[in-house]
Each structure stands twice: as structure tokens, then as C-alpha cells.
Coordinates of N, CA and C in Angstrom, one line a residue:
X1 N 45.2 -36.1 40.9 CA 44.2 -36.5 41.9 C 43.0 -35.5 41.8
X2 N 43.5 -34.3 41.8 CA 42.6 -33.3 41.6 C 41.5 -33.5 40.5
X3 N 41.7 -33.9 39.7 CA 41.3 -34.0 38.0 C 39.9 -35.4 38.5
X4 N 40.9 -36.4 39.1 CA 39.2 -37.5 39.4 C 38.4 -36.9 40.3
X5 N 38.7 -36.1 41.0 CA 37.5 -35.5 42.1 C 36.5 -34.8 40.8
X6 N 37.4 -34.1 40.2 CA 36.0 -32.7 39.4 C 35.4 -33.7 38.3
X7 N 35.8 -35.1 37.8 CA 35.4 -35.8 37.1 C 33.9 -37.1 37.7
X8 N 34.6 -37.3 39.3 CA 33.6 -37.8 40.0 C 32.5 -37.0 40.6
X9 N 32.4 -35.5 40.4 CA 31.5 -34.7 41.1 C 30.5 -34.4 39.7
X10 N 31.1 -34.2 38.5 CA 30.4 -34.2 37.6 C 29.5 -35.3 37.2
X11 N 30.2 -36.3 37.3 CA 29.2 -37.7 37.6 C 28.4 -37.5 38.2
X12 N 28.9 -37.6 39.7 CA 27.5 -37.7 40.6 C 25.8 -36.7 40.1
X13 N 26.4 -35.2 39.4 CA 26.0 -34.1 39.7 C 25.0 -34.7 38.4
X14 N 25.3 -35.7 37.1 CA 24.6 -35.6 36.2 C 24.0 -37.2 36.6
X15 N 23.8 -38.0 37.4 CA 23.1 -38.8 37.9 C 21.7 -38.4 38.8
X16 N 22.2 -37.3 39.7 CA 21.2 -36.9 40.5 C 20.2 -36.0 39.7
X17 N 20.7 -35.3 38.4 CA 19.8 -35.2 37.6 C 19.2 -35.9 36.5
X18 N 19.3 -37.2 36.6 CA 18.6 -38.4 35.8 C 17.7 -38.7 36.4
X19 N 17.7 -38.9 38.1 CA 17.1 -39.6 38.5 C 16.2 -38.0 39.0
X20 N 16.6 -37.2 39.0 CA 15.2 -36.4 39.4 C 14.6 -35.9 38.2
X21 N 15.0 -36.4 36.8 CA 14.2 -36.3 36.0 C 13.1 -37.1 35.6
X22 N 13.6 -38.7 36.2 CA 12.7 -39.6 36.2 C 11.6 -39.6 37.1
X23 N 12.2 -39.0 38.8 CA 10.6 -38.8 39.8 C 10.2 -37.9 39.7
X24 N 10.6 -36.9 39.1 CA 9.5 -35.8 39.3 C 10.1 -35.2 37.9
X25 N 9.4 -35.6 36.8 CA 9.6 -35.1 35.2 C 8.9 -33.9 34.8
X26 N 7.5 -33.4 35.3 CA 6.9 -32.1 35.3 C 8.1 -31.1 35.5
X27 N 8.1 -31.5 36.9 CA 8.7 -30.1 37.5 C 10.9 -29.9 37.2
X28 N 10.9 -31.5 36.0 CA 12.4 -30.9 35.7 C 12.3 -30.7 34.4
X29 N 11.4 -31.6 33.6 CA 11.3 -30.7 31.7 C 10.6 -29.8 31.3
X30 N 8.8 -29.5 32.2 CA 8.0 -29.1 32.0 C 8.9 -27.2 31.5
X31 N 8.5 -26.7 30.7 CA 9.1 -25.1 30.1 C 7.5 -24.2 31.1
X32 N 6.8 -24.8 31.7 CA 5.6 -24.2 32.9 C 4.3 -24.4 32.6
X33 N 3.5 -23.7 33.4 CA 2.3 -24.3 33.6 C 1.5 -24.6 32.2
X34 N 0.6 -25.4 32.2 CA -0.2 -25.3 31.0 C -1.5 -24.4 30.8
X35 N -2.2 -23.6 29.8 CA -2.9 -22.7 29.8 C -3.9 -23.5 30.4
X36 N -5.1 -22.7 30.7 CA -6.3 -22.9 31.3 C -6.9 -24.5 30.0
X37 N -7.2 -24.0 28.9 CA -7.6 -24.9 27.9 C -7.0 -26.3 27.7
X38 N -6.0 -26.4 28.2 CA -5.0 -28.0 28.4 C -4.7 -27.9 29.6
X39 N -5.6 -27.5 30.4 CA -4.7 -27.8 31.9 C -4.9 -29.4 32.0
X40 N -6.1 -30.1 31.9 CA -6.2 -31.8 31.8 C -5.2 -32.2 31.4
X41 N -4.5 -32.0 30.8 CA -3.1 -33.2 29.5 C -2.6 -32.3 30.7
X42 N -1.9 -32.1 31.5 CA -0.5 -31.4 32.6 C 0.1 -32.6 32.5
X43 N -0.4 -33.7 33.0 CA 0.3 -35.4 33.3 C 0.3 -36.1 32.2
X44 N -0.2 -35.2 30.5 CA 0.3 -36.5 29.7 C 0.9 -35.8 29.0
X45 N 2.4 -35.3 28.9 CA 3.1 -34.9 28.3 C 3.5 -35.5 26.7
X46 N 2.7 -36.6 26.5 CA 2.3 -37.2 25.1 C 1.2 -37.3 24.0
X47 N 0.4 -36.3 25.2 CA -0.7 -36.0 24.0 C -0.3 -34.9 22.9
X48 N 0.9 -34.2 23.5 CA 1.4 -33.1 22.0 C 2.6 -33.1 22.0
X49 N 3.7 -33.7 22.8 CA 4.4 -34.4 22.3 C 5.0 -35.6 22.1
X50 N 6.1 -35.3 21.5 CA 6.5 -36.5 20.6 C 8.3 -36.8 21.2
X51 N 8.4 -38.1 21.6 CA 9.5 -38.3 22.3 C 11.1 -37.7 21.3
X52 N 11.8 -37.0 21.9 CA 13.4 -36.7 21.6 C 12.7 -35.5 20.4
X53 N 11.4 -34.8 19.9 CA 11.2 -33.9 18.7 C 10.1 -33.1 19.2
X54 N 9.5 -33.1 20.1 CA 9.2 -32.1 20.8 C 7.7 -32.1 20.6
X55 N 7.0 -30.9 20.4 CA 5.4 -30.8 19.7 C 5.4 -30.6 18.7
X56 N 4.5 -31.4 17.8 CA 3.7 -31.5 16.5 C 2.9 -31.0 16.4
X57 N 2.3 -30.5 14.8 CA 1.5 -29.8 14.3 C 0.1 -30.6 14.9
X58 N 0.8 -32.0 13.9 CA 0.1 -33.3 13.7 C -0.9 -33.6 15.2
X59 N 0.3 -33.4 16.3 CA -0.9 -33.8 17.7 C -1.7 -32.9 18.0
X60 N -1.6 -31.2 17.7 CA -2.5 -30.4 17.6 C -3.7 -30.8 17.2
X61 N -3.5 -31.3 15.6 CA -4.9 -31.2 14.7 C -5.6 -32.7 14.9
X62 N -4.9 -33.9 15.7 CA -5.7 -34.4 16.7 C -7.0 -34.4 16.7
X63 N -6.9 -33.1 17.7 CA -8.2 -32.6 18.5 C -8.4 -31.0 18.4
X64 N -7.7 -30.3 17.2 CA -8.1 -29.2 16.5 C -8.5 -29.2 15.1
X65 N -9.6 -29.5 14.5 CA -9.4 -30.2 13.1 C -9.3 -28.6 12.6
X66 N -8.9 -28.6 12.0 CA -8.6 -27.3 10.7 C -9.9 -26.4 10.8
X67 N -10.3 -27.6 9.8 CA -11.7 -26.6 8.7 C -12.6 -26.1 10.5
X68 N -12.3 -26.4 11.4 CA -13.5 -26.0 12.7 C -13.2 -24.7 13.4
X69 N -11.7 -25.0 13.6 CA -10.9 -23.6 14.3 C -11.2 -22.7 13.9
X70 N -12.0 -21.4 15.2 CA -12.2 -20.4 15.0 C -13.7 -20.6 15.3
X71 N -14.5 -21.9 14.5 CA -16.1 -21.9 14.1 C -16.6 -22.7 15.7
X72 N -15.8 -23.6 16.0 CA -16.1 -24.8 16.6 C -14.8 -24.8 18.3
X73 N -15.6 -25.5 19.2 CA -14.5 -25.6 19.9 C -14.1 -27.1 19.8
X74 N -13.1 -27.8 20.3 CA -12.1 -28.8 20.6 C -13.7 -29.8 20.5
X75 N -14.1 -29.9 21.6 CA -15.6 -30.7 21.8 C -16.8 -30.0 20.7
X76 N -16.5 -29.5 19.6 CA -17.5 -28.9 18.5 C -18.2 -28.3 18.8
X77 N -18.3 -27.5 20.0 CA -19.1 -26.4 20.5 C -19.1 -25.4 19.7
X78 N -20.2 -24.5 19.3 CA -19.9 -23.3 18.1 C -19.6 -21.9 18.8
X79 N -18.7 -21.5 18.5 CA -18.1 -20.3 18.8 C -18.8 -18.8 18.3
X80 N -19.0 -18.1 19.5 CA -19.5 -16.7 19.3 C -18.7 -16.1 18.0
X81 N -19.0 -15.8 16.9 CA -18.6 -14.8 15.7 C -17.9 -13.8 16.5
X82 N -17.3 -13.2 15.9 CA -16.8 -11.4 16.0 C -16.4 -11.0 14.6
X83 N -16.7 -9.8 14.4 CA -15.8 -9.4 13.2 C -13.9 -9.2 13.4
X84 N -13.9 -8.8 14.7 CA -12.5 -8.6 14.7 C -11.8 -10.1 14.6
X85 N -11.9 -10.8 14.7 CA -11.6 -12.2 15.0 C -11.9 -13.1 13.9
X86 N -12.4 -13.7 12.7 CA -12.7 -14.4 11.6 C -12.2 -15.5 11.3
X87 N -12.9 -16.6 11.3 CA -11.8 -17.7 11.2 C -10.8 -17.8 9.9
X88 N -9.4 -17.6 10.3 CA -8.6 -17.7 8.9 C -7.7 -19.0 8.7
X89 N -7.5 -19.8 10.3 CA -6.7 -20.9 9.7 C -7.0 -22.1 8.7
X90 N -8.0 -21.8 8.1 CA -8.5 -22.7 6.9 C -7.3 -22.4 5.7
X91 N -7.2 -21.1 5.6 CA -6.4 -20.7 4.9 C -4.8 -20.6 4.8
X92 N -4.4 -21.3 6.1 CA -3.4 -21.6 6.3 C -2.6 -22.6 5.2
X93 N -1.1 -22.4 4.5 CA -0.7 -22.9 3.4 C -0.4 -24.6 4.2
X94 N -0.2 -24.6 5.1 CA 0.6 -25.7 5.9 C 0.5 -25.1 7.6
X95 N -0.4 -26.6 8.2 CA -0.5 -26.6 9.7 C 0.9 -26.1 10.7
X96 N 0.8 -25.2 10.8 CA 2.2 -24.9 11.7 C 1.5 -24.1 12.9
X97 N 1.0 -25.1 13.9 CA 0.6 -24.5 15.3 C 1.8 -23.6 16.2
X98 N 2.9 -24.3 16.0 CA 3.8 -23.4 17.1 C 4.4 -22.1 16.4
X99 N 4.0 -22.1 15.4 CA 4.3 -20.4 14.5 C 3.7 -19.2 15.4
X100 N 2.6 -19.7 15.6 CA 2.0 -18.4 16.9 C 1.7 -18.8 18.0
X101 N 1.2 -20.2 18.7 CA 1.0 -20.9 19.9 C 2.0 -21.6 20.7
X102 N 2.1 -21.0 22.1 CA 2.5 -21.7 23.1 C 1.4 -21.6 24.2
X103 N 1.2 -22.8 24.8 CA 0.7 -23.1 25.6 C 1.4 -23.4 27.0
X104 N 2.4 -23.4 27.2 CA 3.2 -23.0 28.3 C 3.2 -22.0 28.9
X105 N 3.1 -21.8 30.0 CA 3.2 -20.6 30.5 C 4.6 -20.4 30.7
X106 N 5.6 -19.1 30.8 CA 6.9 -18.7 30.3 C 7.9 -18.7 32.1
X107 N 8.6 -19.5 32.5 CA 9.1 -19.5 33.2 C 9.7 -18.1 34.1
X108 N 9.5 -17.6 35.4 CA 9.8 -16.1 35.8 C 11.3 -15.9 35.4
X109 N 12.5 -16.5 35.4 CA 13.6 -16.1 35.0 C 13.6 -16.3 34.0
X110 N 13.1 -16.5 32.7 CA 13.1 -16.8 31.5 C 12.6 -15.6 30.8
X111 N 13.0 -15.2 28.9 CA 12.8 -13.9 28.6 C 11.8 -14.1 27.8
X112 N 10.4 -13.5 28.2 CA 9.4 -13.4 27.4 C 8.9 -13.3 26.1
X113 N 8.5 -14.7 25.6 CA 8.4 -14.6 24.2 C 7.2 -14.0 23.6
X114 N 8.0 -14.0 22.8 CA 6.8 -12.8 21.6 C 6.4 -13.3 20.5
X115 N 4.9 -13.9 20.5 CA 4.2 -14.8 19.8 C 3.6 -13.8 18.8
X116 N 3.7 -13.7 17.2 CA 3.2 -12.8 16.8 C 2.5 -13.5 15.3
X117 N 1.2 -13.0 14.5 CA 1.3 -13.7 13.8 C 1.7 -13.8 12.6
X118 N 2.0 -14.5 11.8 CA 2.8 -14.2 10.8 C 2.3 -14.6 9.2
X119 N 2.2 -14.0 8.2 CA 1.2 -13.6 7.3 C 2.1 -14.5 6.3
X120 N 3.0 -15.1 6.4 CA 3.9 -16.1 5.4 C 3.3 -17.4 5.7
X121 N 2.4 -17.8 6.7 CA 2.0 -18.9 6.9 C 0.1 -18.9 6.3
X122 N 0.1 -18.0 5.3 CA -1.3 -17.9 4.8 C -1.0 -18.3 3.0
X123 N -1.7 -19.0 2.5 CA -1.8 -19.2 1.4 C -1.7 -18.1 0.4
X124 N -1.5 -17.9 -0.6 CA -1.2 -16.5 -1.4 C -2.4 -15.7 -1.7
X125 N -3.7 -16.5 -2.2 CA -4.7 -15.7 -2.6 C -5.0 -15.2 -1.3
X126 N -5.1 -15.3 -0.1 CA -5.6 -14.9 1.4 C -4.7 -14.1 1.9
X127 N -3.4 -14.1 1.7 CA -2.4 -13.2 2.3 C -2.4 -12.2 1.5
X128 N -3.2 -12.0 0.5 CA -3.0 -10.7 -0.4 C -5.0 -9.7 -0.3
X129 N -5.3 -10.7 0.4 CA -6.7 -10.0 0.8 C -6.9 -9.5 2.3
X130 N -6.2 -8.5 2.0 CA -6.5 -7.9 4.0 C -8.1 -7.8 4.6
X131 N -8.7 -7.4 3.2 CA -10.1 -7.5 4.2 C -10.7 -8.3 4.6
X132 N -10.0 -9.9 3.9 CA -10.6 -11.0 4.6 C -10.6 -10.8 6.2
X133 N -9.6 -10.7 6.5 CA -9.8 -10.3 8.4 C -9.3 -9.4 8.9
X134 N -9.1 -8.4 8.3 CA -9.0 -6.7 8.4 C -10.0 -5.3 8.4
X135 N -10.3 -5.0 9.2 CA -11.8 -4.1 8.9 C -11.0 -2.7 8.5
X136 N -11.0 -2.5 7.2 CA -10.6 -0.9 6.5 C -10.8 0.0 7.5
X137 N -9.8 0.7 7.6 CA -9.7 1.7 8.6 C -10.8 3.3 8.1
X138 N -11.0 3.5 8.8 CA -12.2 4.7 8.2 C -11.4 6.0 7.9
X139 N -12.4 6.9 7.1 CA -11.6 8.2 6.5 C -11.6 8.2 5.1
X140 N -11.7 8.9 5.0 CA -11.6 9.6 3.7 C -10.3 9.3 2.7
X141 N -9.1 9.5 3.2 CA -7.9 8.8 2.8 C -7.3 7.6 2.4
X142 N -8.3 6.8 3.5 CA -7.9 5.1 2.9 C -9.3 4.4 2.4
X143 N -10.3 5.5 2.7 CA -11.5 4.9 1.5 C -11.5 5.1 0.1
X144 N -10.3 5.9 -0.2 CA -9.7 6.5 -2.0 C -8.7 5.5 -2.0
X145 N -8.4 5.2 -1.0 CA -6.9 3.9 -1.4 C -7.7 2.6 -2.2
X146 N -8.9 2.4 -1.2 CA -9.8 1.4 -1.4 C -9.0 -0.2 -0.6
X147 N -8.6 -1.2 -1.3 CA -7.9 -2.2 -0.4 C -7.0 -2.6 -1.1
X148 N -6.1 -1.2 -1.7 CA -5.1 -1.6 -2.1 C -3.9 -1.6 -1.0
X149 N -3.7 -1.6 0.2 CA -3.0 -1.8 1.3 C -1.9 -2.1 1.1
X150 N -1.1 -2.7 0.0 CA 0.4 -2.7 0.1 C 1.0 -1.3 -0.5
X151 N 0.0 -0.9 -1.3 CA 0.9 0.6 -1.8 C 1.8 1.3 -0.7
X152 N 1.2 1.1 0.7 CA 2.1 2.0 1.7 C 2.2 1.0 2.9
X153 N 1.4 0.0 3.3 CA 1.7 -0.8 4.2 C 2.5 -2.5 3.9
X154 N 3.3 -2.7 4.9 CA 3.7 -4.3 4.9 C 3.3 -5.3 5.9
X155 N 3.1 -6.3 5.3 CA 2.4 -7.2 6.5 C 3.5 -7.7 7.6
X156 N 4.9 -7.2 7.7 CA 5.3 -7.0 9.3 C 5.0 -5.9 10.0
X157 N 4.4 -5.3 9.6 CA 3.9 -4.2 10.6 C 2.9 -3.3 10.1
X158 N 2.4 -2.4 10.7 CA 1.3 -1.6 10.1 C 1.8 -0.2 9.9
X159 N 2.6 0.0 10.6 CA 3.4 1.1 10.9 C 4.8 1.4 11.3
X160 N 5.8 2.2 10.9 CA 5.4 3.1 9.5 C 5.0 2.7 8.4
X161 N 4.0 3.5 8.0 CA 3.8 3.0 6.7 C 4.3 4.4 5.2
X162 N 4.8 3.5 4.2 CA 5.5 4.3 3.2 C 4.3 4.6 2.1
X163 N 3.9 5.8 1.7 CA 3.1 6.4 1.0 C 3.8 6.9 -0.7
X164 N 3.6 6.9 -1.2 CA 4.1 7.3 -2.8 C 3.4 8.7 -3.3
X165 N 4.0 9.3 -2.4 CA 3.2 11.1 -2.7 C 3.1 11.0 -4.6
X166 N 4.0 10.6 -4.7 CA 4.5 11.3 -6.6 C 3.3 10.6 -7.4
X167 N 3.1 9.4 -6.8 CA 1.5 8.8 -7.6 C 0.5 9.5 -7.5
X168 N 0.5 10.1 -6.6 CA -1.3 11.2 -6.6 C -1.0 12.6 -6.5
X169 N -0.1 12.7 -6.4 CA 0.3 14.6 -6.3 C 1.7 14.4 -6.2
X170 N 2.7 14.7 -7.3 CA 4.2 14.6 -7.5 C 4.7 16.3 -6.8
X171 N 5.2 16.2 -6.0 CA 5.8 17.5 -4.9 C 6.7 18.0 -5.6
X172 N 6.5 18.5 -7.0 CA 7.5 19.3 -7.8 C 7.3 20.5 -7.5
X173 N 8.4 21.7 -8.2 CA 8.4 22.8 -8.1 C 7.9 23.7 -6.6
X174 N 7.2 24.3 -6.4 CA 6.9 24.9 -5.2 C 5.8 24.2 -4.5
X175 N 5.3 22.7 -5.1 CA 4.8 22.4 -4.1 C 5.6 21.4 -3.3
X176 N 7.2 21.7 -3.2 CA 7.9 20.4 -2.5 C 8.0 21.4 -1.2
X177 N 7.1 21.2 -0.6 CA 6.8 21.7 0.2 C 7.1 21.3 1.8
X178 N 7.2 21.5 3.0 CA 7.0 21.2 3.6 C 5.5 20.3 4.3
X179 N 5.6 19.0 4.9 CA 4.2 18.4 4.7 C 3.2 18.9 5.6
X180 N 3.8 20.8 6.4 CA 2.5 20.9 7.4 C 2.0 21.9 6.7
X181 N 2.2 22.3 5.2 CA 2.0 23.3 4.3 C 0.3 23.2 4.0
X182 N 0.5 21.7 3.7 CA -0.9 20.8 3.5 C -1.4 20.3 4.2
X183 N -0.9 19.4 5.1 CA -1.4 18.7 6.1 C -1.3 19.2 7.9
X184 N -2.4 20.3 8.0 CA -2.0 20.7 9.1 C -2.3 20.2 10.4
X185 N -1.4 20.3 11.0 CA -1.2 19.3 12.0 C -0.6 18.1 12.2
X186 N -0.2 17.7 11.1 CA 0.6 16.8 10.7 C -0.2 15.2 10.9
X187 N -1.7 15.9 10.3 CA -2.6 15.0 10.2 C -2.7 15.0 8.5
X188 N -2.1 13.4 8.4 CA -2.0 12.8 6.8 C -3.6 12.5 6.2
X189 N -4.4 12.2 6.8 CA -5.8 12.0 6.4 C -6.2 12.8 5.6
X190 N -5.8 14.3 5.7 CA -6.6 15.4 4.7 C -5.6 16.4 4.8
X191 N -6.0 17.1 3.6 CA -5.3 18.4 3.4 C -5.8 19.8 3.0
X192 N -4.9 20.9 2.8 CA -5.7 21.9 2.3 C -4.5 22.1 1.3
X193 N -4.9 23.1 -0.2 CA -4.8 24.1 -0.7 C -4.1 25.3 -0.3
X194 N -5.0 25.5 0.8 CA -4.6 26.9 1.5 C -3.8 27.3 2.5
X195 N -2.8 26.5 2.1 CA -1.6 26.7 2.8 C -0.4 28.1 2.3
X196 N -0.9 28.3 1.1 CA -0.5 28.6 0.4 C -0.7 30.3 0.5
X197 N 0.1 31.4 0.4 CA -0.6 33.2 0.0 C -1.6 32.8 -1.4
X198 N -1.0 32.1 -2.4 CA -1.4 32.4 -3.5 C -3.1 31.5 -4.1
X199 N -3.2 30.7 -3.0 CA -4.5 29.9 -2.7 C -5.1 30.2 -1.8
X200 N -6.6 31.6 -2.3 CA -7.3 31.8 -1.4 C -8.3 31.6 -1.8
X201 N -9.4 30.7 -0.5 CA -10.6 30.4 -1.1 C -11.6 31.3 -2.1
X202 N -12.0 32.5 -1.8 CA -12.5 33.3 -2.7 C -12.0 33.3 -3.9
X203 N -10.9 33.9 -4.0 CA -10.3 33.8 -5.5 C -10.6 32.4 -6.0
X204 N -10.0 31.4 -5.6 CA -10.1 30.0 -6.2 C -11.5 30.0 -7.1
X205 N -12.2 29.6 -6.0 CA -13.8 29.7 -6.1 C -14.5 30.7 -7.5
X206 N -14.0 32.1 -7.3 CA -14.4 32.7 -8.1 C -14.1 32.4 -9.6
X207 N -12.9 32.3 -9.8 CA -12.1 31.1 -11.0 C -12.7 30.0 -11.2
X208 N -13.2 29.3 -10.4 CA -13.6 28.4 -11.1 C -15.1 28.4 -11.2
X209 N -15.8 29.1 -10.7 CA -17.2 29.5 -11.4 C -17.6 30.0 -12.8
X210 N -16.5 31.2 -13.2 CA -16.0 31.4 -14.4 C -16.1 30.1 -14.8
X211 N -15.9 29.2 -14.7 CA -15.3 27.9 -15.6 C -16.7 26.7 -15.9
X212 N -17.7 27.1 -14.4 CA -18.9 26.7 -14.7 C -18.3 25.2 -13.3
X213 N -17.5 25.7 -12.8 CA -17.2 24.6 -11.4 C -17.7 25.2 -10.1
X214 N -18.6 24.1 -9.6 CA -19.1 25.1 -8.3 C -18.5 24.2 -7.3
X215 N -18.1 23.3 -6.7 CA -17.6 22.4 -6.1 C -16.0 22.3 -6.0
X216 N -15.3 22.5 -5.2 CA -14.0 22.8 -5.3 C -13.4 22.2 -3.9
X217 N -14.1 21.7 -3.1 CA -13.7 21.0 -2.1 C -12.4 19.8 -2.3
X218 N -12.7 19.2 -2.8 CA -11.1 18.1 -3.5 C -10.3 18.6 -4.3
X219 N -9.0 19.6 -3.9 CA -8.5 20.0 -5.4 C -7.6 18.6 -6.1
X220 N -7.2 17.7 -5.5 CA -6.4 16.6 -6.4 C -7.6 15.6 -6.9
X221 N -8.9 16.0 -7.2 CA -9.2 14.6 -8.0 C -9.1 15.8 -9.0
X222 N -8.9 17.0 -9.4 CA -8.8 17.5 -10.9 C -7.5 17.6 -10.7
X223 N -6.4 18.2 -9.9 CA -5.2 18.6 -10.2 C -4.4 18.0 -9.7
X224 N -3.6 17.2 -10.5 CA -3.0 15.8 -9.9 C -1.7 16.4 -10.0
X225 N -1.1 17.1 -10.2 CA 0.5 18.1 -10.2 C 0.4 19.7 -10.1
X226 N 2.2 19.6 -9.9 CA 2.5 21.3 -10.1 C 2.1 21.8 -11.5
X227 N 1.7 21.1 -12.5 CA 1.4 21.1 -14.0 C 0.3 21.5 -13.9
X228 N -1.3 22.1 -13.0 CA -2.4 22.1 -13.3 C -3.2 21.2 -14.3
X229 N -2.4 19.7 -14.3 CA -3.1 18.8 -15.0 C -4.6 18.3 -14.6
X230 N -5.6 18.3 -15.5 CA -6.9 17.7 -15.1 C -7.1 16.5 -15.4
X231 N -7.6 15.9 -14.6 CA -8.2 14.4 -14.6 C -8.9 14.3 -15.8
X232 N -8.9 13.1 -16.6 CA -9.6 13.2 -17.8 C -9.0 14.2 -19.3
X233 N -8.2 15.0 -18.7 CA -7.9 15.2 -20.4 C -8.1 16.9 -20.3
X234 N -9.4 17.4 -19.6 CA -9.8 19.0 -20.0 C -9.0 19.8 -20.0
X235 N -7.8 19.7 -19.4 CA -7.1 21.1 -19.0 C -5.7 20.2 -19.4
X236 N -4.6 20.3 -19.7 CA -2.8 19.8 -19.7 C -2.4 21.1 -19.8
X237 N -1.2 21.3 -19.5 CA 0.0 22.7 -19.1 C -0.1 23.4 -17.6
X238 N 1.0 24.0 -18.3 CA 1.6 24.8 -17.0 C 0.4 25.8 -16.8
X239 N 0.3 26.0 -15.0 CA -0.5 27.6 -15.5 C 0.2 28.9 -15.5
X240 N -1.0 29.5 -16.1 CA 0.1 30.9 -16.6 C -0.1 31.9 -15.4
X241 N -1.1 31.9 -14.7 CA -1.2 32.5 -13.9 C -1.8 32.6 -12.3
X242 N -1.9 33.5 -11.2 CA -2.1 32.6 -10.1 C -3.2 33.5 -9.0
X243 N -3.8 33.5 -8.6 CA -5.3 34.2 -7.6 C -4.4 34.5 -6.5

């Protein structure tokens, strides 16, 4: 007897939600409000989507055509430029609007999603050019990188980023150093030499005027190792001795 009650309450209980899905369908499917820019479509839950499969790319590009986003609004209005901002979904490999857009606003007991963009949905030649919509970070450090940007960064994040000390200065012998030896402060942008007893500016300097070098500010564009190797060829070996 027991068993038909909890079988007739489940009935009732999934009837009363049919029928309050049918009079008031906003406020039982809607996932919440719609942003400022679609607040008009709120009552036509068919302009983006699509019955039993949800939203399409397809009803997006509708009334977002590709080649305009970014240039153009919805009504072809032209869009203020910025550099931070550039239009890139032209370059998109395949229309996939809900990769980074919702237009819903996120229900208060519901767990905030995290719309982020994702660099797999850009065609290859454009996913491999950061400065298309990336402004190079300034400094001295990543203006010698130039825009080679995957050497130490990946496009899920910017940070941490992995650096390959051994390609520009291999940390052999006594320069495996501790990295506040050179970089003081434990500011990676620049370094010194003079971390060192045995690297003092005078001496340095003096040695290499002997040599017909007056300029000594960058020691790694000539000495690329613990080897005293020179750029170009002038100088290879160990040195023999030290200032």
C-alpha cells in the first residue's frame, strides 16, 4: 500500500511540474536573466535556440556575421578600435560561440562559471602569432626574445612561464649559481655580472680596454657560457684567468 502512495506522489509531483513548465516556461527553464545586449529575445527562447539541443553557433551568426564581429555591431554600427581588443574571430578555425559566451546570467545558488578564451579555437597560422592581439610586453628582456613567445610561455596561461637558461647562458661550473647572484631582487628582466668577488667593474673594464672594448654593459651578447665563449668566433676556451 505504501509503495502506491510514493508512486502516486511522484506522479502528481512530475505533473505539477509539466504544467508549470508550460505556464510560466521563463521562470522554470530559463538558466537566468539575459545580458543587457539580448534583453529583447527574453520571450523568444527560439531565436538561439533550438528545440531538445539547446544553442547554436548557427543562430548566433544569424545576426553576428563573422567577418563584422569586433568591426561592426549586430545592426552594422562601427565599433570604436582599441588596440587591446582587435578583431580576431575572423580567424576563428570553426564558429563555436559558446566556447567563450554565455549570455545568461548565472543563477545565485549555482557555481560560477568561468568563461575563458581558448586559443585551440583559432586557426594555426593566427594561434601561432601572438602579436596579432597581444601588445609585447616592454623591457629589455622580452625585446631580445623578440615574438618568439613559446620559448617560455603557453597559451593556457601566461604564467609561470618556463625559460631555457642553458640556450643563452648554460649555468655550468660556478655560474650554477643561485638566481639572486644575477638577478637581484629576484627581478628576471636584468642582471648583473657583479655578483660575483671575482667580477669587479674596474677590473672588468680595464681588461677589456686592453682589448680595444669600451662598452661592457651586456656581458652575454659576447659571453654566452662558463667557457668565455664569444659571439661570432673571436675568443673559444676556457679562461685562464680572473680580475
Amino acid at each position: 500500500m505504501k509503495r502506491h502512495w510514493v508512486l502516486a506522489l511522484i506522479v502528481v509531483n512530475l505533473a505539477a511540474l509539466a504544467v508549470l513548465a508550460v505556464a510560466l516556461p521563463r521562470q522554470m527553464l530559463s538558466p537566468g536573466a539575459l545580458g543587457e545586449g539580448h534583453a529583447a529575445l527574453a520571450e523568444d527562447c527560439f531565436a538561439c535556440h533550438v528545440p531538445w539541443h539547446g544553442s547554436a553557433a548557427d543562430k548566433c551568426i544569424s545576426c553576428h556575421a563573422v567577418a563584422t564581429i569586433g568591426l561592426r555591431t549586430a545592426k552594422g554600427l562601427p565599433l570604436a578600435q582599441t588596440p587591446r581588443k582587435p578583431p580576431f574571430h575572423q580567424a576563428l578555425a570553426s564558429p563555436d560561440c559558446l566556447g567563450c559566451h554565455s549570455e545568461h546570467a548565472v543563477p545565485r545558488l549555482a557555481p560560477v562559471a568561468q568563461f575563458t578564451f581558448v586559443h585551440a579555437l583559432l586557426n594555426q597560422g593566427t594561434s601561432a602569432n601572438c602579436a596579432g592581439c597581444h601588445t609585447a610586453p616592454v623591457g629589455d628582456f622580452h625585446r631580445s626574445a623578440g615574438t618568439a613567445c613559446a620559448q617560455c610561455h603557453v597559451q593556457t596561461h601566461w604564467k609561470p612561464a618556463t625559460f631555457d637558461h642553458a640556450r643563452y647562458f648554460p649555468l655550468a661550473g660556478e655560474h650554477n649559481a643561485p638566481c639572486a647572484t644575477c638577478h637581484v631582487g629576484s627581478v628576471t628582466s636584468s642582471y648583473t655580472c657583479y655578483g660575483c668577488h671575482e667580477h669587479q667593474p674596474a677590473a672588468i673594464l680595464a681588461k677589456h680596454r686592453r682589448e680595444g672594448i669600451a662598452k661592457i654593459d651586456n656581458c652575454v651578447a659576447c659571453h654566452r657560457g662558463a667557457h668565455n665563449e664569444r659571439e661570432g668566433g673571436r675568443e673559444r676556451g676556457r679562461t685562464r684567468d680572473r680580475d
